[in-house]
Coordinates of C-alpha atoms and ligand atoms in Angstrom, one line a residue:
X1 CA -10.6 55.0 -9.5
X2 CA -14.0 56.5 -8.6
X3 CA -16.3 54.1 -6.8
X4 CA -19.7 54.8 -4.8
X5 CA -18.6 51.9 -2.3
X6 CA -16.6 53.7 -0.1
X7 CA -19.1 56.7 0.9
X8 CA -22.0 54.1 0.2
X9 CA -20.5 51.9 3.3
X10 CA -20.1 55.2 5.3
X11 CA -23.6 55.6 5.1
X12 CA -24.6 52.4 5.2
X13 CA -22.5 51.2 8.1
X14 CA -21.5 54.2 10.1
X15 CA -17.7 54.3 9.8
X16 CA -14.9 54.1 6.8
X17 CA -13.9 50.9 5.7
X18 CA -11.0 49.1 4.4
X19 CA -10.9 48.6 0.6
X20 CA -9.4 46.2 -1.8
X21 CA -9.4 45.4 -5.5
X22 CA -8.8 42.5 -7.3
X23 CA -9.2 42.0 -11.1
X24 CA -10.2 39.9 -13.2
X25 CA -8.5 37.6 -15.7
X26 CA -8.2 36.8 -19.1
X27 CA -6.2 33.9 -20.0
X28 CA -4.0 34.5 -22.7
X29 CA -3.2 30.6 -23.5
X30 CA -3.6 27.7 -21.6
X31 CA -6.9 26.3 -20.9
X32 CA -8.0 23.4 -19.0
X33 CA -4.7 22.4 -18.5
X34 CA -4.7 23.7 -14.9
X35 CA -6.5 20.6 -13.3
X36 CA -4.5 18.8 -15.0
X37 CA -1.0 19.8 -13.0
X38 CA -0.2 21.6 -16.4
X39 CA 0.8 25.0 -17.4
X40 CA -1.4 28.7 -17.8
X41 CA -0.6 31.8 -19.0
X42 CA -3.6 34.4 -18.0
X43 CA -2.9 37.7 -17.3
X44 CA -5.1 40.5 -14.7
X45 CA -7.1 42.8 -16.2
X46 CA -8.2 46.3 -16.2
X47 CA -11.6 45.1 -14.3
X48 CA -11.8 44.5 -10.7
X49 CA -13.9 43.8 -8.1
X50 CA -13.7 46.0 -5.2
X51 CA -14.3 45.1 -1.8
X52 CA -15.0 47.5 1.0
X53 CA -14.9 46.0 4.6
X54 CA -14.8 46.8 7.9
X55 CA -14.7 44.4 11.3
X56 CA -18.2 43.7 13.7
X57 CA -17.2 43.0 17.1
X58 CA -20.4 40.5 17.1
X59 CA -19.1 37.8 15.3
X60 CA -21.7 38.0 12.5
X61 CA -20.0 38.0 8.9
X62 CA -22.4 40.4 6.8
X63 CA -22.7 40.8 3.0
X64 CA -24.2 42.7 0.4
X65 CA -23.6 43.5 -3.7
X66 CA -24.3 46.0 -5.7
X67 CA -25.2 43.2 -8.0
X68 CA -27.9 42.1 -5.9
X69 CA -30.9 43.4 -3.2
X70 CA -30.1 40.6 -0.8
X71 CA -28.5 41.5 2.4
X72 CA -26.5 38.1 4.1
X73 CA -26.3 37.6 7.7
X74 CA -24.2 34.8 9.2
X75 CA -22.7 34.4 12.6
X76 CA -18.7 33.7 12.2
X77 CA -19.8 30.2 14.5
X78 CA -22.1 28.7 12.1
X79 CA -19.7 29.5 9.1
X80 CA -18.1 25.4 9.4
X81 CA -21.8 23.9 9.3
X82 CA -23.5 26.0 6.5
X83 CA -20.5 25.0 4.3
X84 CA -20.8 21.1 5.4
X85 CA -24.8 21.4 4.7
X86 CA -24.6 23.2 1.3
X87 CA -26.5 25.9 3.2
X88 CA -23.7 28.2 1.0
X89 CA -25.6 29.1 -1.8
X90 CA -26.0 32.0 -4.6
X91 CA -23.3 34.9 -4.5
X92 CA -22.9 35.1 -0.9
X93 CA -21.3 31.9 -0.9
X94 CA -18.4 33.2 -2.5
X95 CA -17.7 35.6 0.1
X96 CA -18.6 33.4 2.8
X97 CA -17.3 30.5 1.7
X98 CA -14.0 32.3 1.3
X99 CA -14.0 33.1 5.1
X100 CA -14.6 29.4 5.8
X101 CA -11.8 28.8 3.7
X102 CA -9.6 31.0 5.5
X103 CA -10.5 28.7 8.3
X104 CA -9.2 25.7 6.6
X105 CA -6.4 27.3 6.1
X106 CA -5.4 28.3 9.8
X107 CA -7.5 30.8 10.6
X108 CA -9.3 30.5 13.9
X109 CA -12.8 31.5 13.1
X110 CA -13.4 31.6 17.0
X111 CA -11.3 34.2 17.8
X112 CA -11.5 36.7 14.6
X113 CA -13.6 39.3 14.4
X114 CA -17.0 39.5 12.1
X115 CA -17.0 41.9 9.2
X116 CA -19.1 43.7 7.2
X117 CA -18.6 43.0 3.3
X118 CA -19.6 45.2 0.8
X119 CA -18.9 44.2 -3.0
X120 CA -19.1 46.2 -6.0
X121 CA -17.8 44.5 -9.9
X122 CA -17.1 45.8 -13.0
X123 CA -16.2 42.6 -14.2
X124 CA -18.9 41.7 -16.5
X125 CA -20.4 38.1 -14.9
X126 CA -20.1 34.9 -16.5
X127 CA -17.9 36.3 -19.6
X128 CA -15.1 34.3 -18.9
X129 CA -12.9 37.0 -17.4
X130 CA -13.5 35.3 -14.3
X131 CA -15.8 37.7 -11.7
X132 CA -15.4 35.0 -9.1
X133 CA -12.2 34.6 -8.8
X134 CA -11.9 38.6 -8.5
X135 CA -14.4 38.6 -5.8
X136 CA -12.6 35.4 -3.9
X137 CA -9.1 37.2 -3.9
X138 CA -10.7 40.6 -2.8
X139 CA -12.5 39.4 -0.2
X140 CA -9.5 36.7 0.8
X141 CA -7.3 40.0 0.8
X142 CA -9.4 42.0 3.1
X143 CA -10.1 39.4 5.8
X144 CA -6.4 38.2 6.2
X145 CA -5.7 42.3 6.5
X146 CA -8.5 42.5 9.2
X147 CA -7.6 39.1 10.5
X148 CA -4.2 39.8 10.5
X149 CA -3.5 36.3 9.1
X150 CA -0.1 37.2 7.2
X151 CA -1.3 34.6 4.4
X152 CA 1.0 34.9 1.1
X153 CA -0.3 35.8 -1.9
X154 CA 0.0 32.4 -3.1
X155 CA -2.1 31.0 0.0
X156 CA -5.1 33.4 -1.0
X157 CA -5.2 32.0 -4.5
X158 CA -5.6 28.2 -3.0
X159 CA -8.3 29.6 -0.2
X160 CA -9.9 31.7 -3.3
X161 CA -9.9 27.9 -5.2
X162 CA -10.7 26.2 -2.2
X163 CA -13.9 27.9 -1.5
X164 CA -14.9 27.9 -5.2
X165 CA -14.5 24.2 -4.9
X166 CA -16.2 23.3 -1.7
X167 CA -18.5 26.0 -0.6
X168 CA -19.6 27.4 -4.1
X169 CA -19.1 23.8 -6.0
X170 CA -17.7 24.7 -8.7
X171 CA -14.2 22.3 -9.2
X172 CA -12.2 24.6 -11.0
X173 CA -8.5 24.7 -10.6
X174 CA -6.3 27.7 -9.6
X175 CA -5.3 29.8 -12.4
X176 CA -8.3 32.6 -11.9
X177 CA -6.9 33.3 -8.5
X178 CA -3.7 33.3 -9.1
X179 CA -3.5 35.4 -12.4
X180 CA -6.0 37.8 -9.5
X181 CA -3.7 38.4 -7.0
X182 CA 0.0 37.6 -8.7
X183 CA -0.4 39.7 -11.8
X184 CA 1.9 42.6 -13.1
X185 CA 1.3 45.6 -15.5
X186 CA 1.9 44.5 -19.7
X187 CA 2.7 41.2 -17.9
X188 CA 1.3 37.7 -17.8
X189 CA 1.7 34.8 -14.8
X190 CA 3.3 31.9 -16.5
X191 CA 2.1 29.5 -13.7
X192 CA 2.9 25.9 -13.0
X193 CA -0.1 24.4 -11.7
X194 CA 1.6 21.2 -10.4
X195 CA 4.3 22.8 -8.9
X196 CA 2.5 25.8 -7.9
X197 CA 5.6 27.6 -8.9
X198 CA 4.8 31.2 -10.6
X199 CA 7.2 33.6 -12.9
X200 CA 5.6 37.1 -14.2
X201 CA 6.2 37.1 -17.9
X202 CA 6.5 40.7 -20.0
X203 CA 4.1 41.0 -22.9
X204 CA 5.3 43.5 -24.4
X205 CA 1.8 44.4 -25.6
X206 CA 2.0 48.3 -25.2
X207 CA 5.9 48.5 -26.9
X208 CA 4.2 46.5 -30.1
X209 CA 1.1 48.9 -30.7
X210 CA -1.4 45.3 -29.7
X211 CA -4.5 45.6 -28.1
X212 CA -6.8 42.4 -26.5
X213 CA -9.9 42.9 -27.1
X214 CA -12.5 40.9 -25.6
X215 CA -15.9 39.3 -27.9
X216 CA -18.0 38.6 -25.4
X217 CA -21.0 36.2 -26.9
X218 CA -23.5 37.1 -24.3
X219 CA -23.6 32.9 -23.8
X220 CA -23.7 32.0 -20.3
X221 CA -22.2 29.3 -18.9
X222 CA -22.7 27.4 -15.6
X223 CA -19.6 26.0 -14.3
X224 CA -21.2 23.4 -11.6
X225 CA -23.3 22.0 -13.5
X226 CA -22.1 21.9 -17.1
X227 CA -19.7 20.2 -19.2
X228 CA -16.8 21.6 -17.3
X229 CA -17.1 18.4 -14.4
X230 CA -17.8 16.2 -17.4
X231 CA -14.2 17.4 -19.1
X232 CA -12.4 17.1 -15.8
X233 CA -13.6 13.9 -15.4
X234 CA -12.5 12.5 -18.8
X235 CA -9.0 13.9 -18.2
X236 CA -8.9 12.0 -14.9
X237 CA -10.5 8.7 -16.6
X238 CA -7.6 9.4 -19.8
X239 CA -4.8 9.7 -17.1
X240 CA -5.7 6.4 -15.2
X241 CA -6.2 4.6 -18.2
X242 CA -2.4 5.8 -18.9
X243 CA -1.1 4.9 -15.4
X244 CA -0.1 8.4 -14.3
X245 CA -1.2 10.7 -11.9
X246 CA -2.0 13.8 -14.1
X247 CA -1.7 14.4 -17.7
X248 CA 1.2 16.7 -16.8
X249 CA 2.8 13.5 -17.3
X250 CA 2.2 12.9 -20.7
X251 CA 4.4 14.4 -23.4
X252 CA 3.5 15.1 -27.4
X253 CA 5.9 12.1 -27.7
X254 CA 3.6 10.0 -25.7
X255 CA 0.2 10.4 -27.8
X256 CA 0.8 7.7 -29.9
X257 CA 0.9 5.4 -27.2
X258 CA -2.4 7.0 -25.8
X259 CA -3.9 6.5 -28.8
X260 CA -3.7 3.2 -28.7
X261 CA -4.7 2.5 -25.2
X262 CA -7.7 5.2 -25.1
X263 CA -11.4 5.6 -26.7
X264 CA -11.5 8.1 -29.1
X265 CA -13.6 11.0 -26.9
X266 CA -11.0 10.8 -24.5
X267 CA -7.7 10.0 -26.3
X268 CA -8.9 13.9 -27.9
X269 CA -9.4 15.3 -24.6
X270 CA -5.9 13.9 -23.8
X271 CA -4.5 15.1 -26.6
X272 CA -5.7 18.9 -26.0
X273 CA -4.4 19.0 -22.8
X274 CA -1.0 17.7 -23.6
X275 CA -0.6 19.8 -26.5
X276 CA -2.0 23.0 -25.0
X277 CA 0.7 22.5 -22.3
X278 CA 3.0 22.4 -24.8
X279 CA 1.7 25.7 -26.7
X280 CA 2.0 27.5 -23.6
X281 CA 6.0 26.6 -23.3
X282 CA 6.2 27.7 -27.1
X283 CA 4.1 31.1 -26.1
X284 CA 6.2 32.1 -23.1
X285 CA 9.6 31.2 -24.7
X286 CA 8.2 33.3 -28.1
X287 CA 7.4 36.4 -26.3
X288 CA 10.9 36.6 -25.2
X289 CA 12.9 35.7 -28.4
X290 CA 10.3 37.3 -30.8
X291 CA 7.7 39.2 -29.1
X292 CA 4.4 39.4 -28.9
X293 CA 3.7 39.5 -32.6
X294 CA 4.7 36.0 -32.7
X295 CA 2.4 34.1 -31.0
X296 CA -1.1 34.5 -33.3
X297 CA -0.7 31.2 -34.8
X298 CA -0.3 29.2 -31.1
X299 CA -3.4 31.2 -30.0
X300 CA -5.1 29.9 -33.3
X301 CA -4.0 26.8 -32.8
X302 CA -5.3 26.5 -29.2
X303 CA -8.6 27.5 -30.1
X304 CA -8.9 24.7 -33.0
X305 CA -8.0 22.4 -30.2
X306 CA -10.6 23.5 -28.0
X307 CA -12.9 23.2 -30.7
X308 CA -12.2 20.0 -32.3
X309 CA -10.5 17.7 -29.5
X310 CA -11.9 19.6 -26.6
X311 CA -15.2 20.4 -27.6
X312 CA -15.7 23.5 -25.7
X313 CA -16.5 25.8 -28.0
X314 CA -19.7 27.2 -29.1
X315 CA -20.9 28.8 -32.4
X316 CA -21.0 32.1 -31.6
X317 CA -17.2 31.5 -30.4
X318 CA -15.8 30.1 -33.8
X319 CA -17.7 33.0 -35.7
X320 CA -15.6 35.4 -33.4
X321 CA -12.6 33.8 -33.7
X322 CA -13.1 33.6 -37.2
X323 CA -14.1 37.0 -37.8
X324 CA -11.3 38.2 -35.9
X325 CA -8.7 36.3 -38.2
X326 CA -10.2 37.4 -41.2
X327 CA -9.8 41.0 -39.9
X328 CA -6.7 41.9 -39.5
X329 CA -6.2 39.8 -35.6
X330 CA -2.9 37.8 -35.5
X331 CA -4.4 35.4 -33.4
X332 CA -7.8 34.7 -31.6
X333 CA -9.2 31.7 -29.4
X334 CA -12.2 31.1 -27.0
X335 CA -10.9 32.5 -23.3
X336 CA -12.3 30.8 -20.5
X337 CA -13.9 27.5 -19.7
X338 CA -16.3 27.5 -22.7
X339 CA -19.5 26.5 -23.6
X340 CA -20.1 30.0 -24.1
X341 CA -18.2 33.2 -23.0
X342 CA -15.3 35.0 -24.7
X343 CA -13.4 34.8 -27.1
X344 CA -10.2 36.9 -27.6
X345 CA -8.4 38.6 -30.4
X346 CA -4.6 40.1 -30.2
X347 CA -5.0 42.9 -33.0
X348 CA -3.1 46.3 -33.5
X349 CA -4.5 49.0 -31.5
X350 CA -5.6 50.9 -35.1
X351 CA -7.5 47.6 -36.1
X352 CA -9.7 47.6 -33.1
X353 CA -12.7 49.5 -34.0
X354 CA -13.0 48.0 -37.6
X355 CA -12.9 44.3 -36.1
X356 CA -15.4 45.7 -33.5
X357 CA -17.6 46.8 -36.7
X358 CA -17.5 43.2 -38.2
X359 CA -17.9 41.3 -35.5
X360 CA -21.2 43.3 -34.7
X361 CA -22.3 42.6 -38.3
X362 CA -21.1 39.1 -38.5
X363 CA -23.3 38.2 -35.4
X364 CA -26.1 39.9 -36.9
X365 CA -25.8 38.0 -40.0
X366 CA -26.3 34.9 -38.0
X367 CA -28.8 35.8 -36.0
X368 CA -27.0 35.6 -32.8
X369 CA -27.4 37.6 -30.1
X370 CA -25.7 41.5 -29.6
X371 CA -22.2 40.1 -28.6
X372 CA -20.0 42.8 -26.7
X373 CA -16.7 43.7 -27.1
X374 CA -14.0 45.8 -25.4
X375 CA -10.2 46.1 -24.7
X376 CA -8.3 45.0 -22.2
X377 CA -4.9 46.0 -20.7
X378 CA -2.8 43.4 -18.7
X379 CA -2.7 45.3 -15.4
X380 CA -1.7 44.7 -11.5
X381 CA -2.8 42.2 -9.5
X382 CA -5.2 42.5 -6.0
X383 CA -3.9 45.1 -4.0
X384 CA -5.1 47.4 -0.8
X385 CA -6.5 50.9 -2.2
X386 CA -5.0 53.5 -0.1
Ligands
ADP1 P1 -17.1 34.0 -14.2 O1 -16.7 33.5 -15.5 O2 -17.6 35.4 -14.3 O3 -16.2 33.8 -13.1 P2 -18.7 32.2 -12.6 O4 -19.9 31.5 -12.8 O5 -17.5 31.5 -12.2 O6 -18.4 33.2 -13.8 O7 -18.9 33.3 -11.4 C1 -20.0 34.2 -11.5 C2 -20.7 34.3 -10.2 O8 -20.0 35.0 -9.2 C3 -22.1 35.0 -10.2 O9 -23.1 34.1 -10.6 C4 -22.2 35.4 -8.8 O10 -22.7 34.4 -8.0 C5 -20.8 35.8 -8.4 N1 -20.6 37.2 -8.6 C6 -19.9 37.8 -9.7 N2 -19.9 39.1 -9.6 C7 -20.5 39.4 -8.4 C8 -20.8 40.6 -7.7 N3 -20.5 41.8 -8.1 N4 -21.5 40.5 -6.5 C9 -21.8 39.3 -6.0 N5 -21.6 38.1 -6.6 C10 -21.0 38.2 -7.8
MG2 MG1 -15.5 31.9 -12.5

């Protein structure tokens, strides 16, 4: 890969730095089941985030973007009271708040060493292929190498989550960082996000001639403060109504009785989650007894869910996913939180330009705004660049 970063910090800083990459995600099925204890199924992608760092004997943390002009200075001691004051704010607060997650996690930010932080993305921002979660794990990678924390994989994605959570704001669950840093080549992370457990599934994408490619509607979403706290909190109301702890708990079997007990708004909400859960099982145990060319109708299916009982979807994502099914996908959904984003379409590698061609024309049609679209190839997970 050929970056500017490394011979930018050179110049910059003075000496070489250490580098590491971490993608971003796109998740295949499953969605908002994750903070809901249920299961994902997202896979890396060929986009990353790269992170080029080096440690200050000063104990300032310092950080700066390509995406941005803004240089951020911090001093490693005041890390614990900007994050209790909110003081953590804009893009440096996912880099910062990842080191003061580190911190919550054992790391004694009194006796580390600062660090410069210089970040660089090709993951396009707010698209749904999760940026933040590439630039938590690549930054939670480099600091645990410098810090010589010896932190799992696994332990990066919940310090990734936690300081998405609590220093950015955002309450999203775990599946970006762990699809980040756990992710395999023409592979997908089956993740159980109750148990935490993990298991790299095989796509099979390249051996079957299928491409993803990614409709990006240009709508931006806002994690903190849109619908995506009002959802979560629905889910939590639906599961105390139904005397469990998360609607993990709740089988297909089960809606009936959630039905009766819950208000329409959130018995739907309910009955997403427990049936997306479901579609995920189906989707993992289908890629290994038929392939990939089996699962278009779950990934339909999930998307009318999102749609209809979830309500997460947007016009400009139901004209993709349509105008991906009527040519030639075998399956499309929305990918992502929603309310704007990506949707994506599993489609034979010869099919991709034409369904680039009338998506283009379908969004014109409807007046809606240029959409962009692009492949992507299930690829490796965070790792340390030579
Ligand atoms: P996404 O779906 O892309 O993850 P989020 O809203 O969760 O969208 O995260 C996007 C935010 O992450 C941006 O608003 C910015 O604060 C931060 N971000 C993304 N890419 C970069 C980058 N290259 N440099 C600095 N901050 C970035
Ligand atoms: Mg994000």
């Amino acid at each position: 890969m050929v970056s500017p970063i490394p011979d930018f910090f050179q110049q910059r800083y003075g000496y070489a730095p250490l580098l590491v990459r971490a993608p971003g995600r796109v998740n295949l099925i499953g969605e908002h089941t994750d903070y809901n204890g249920g299961f994902v199924l997202p896979f890396a992608i060929d986009r990353r985030t790269l992170v080029a760092l080096g440690a200050r004997d000063d104990g300032m943390l310092r950080v700066a973007s390509t995406f941005s002009d803004e240089v951020i200075e911090l001093p490693l001691a005041e890390l614990a009271a900007a994050q209790a004051s909110g003081a953590l704010r804009g893009w440096a607060a996912y880099p910062l708040g990842v080191a003061w997650a580190l911190g919550v996690f054992g790391a004694d930010l009194a006796a580390v060493p600062g660090a410069d932080i210089l970040i660089d993305s090709n993951v396009p921002v707010g698209a749904g292929l999760s940026s933040s979660a590439a630039i938590e794990s690549a930054v939670a990678m480099a600091l645990t190498d410098i810090w010589q924390l010896g932190f799992s994989r696994e332990t990066l994605a919940r310090v990734g989550q936690r300081a998405e959570n609590d220093a950015v704001g955002a309450p999203t669950g775990i599946m970006d960082q762990s699809a980040s840093l756990l992710g395999q080549a023409d592979s997908a992370v089956f993740l159980d996000c109750r148990s935490l457990e993990s298991q790299v599934v095989q796509l099979g994408f390249d051996a079957a001639g299928l491409a993803v490619l990614v409709m990006d509607t240009g709508v931006t979403h806002e994690h903190s403060t849109g619908g995506y706290g009002e959802r979560r909190a629905s889910c939590e109301a639906g599961a105390a109504a139904l005397g469990v702890e998360s609607l993990r708990e709740i089988g297909i079997d089960e809606l009936d009785r959630a039905g009766r007990i819950l208000d329409d708004v959130t018995y739907r909400r309910v009955r997403h989650v427990v049936t997306e859960n479901q579609r995920v099982l189906d989707t993992v145990a289908l890629l290994e007894t038929d392939g990939p060319t089996a699962i278009g109708a779950l990934l339909d299916a999930s998307h009318r869910s999102l749609r209809d009982d979830f309500e997460v979807s947007v016009p400009e994502l139901d004209l993709a996913v349509e105008t991906a099914l009527e040519n030639g996908a075998i399956g499309a959904r929305m990918t992502g939180g929603g309310f704007g984003g990506a949707a994506i379409a599993l489609v034979p590698i010869d099919g991709v330009s034409r369904l680039q061609v009338a998506v283009d024309g379908a969004f014109a049609e409807h007046g809606f705004g240029v959409p962009e679209t692009f492949t992507v190839r299930p690829s490796e997970g965070a790792k340390r660049e030579p």
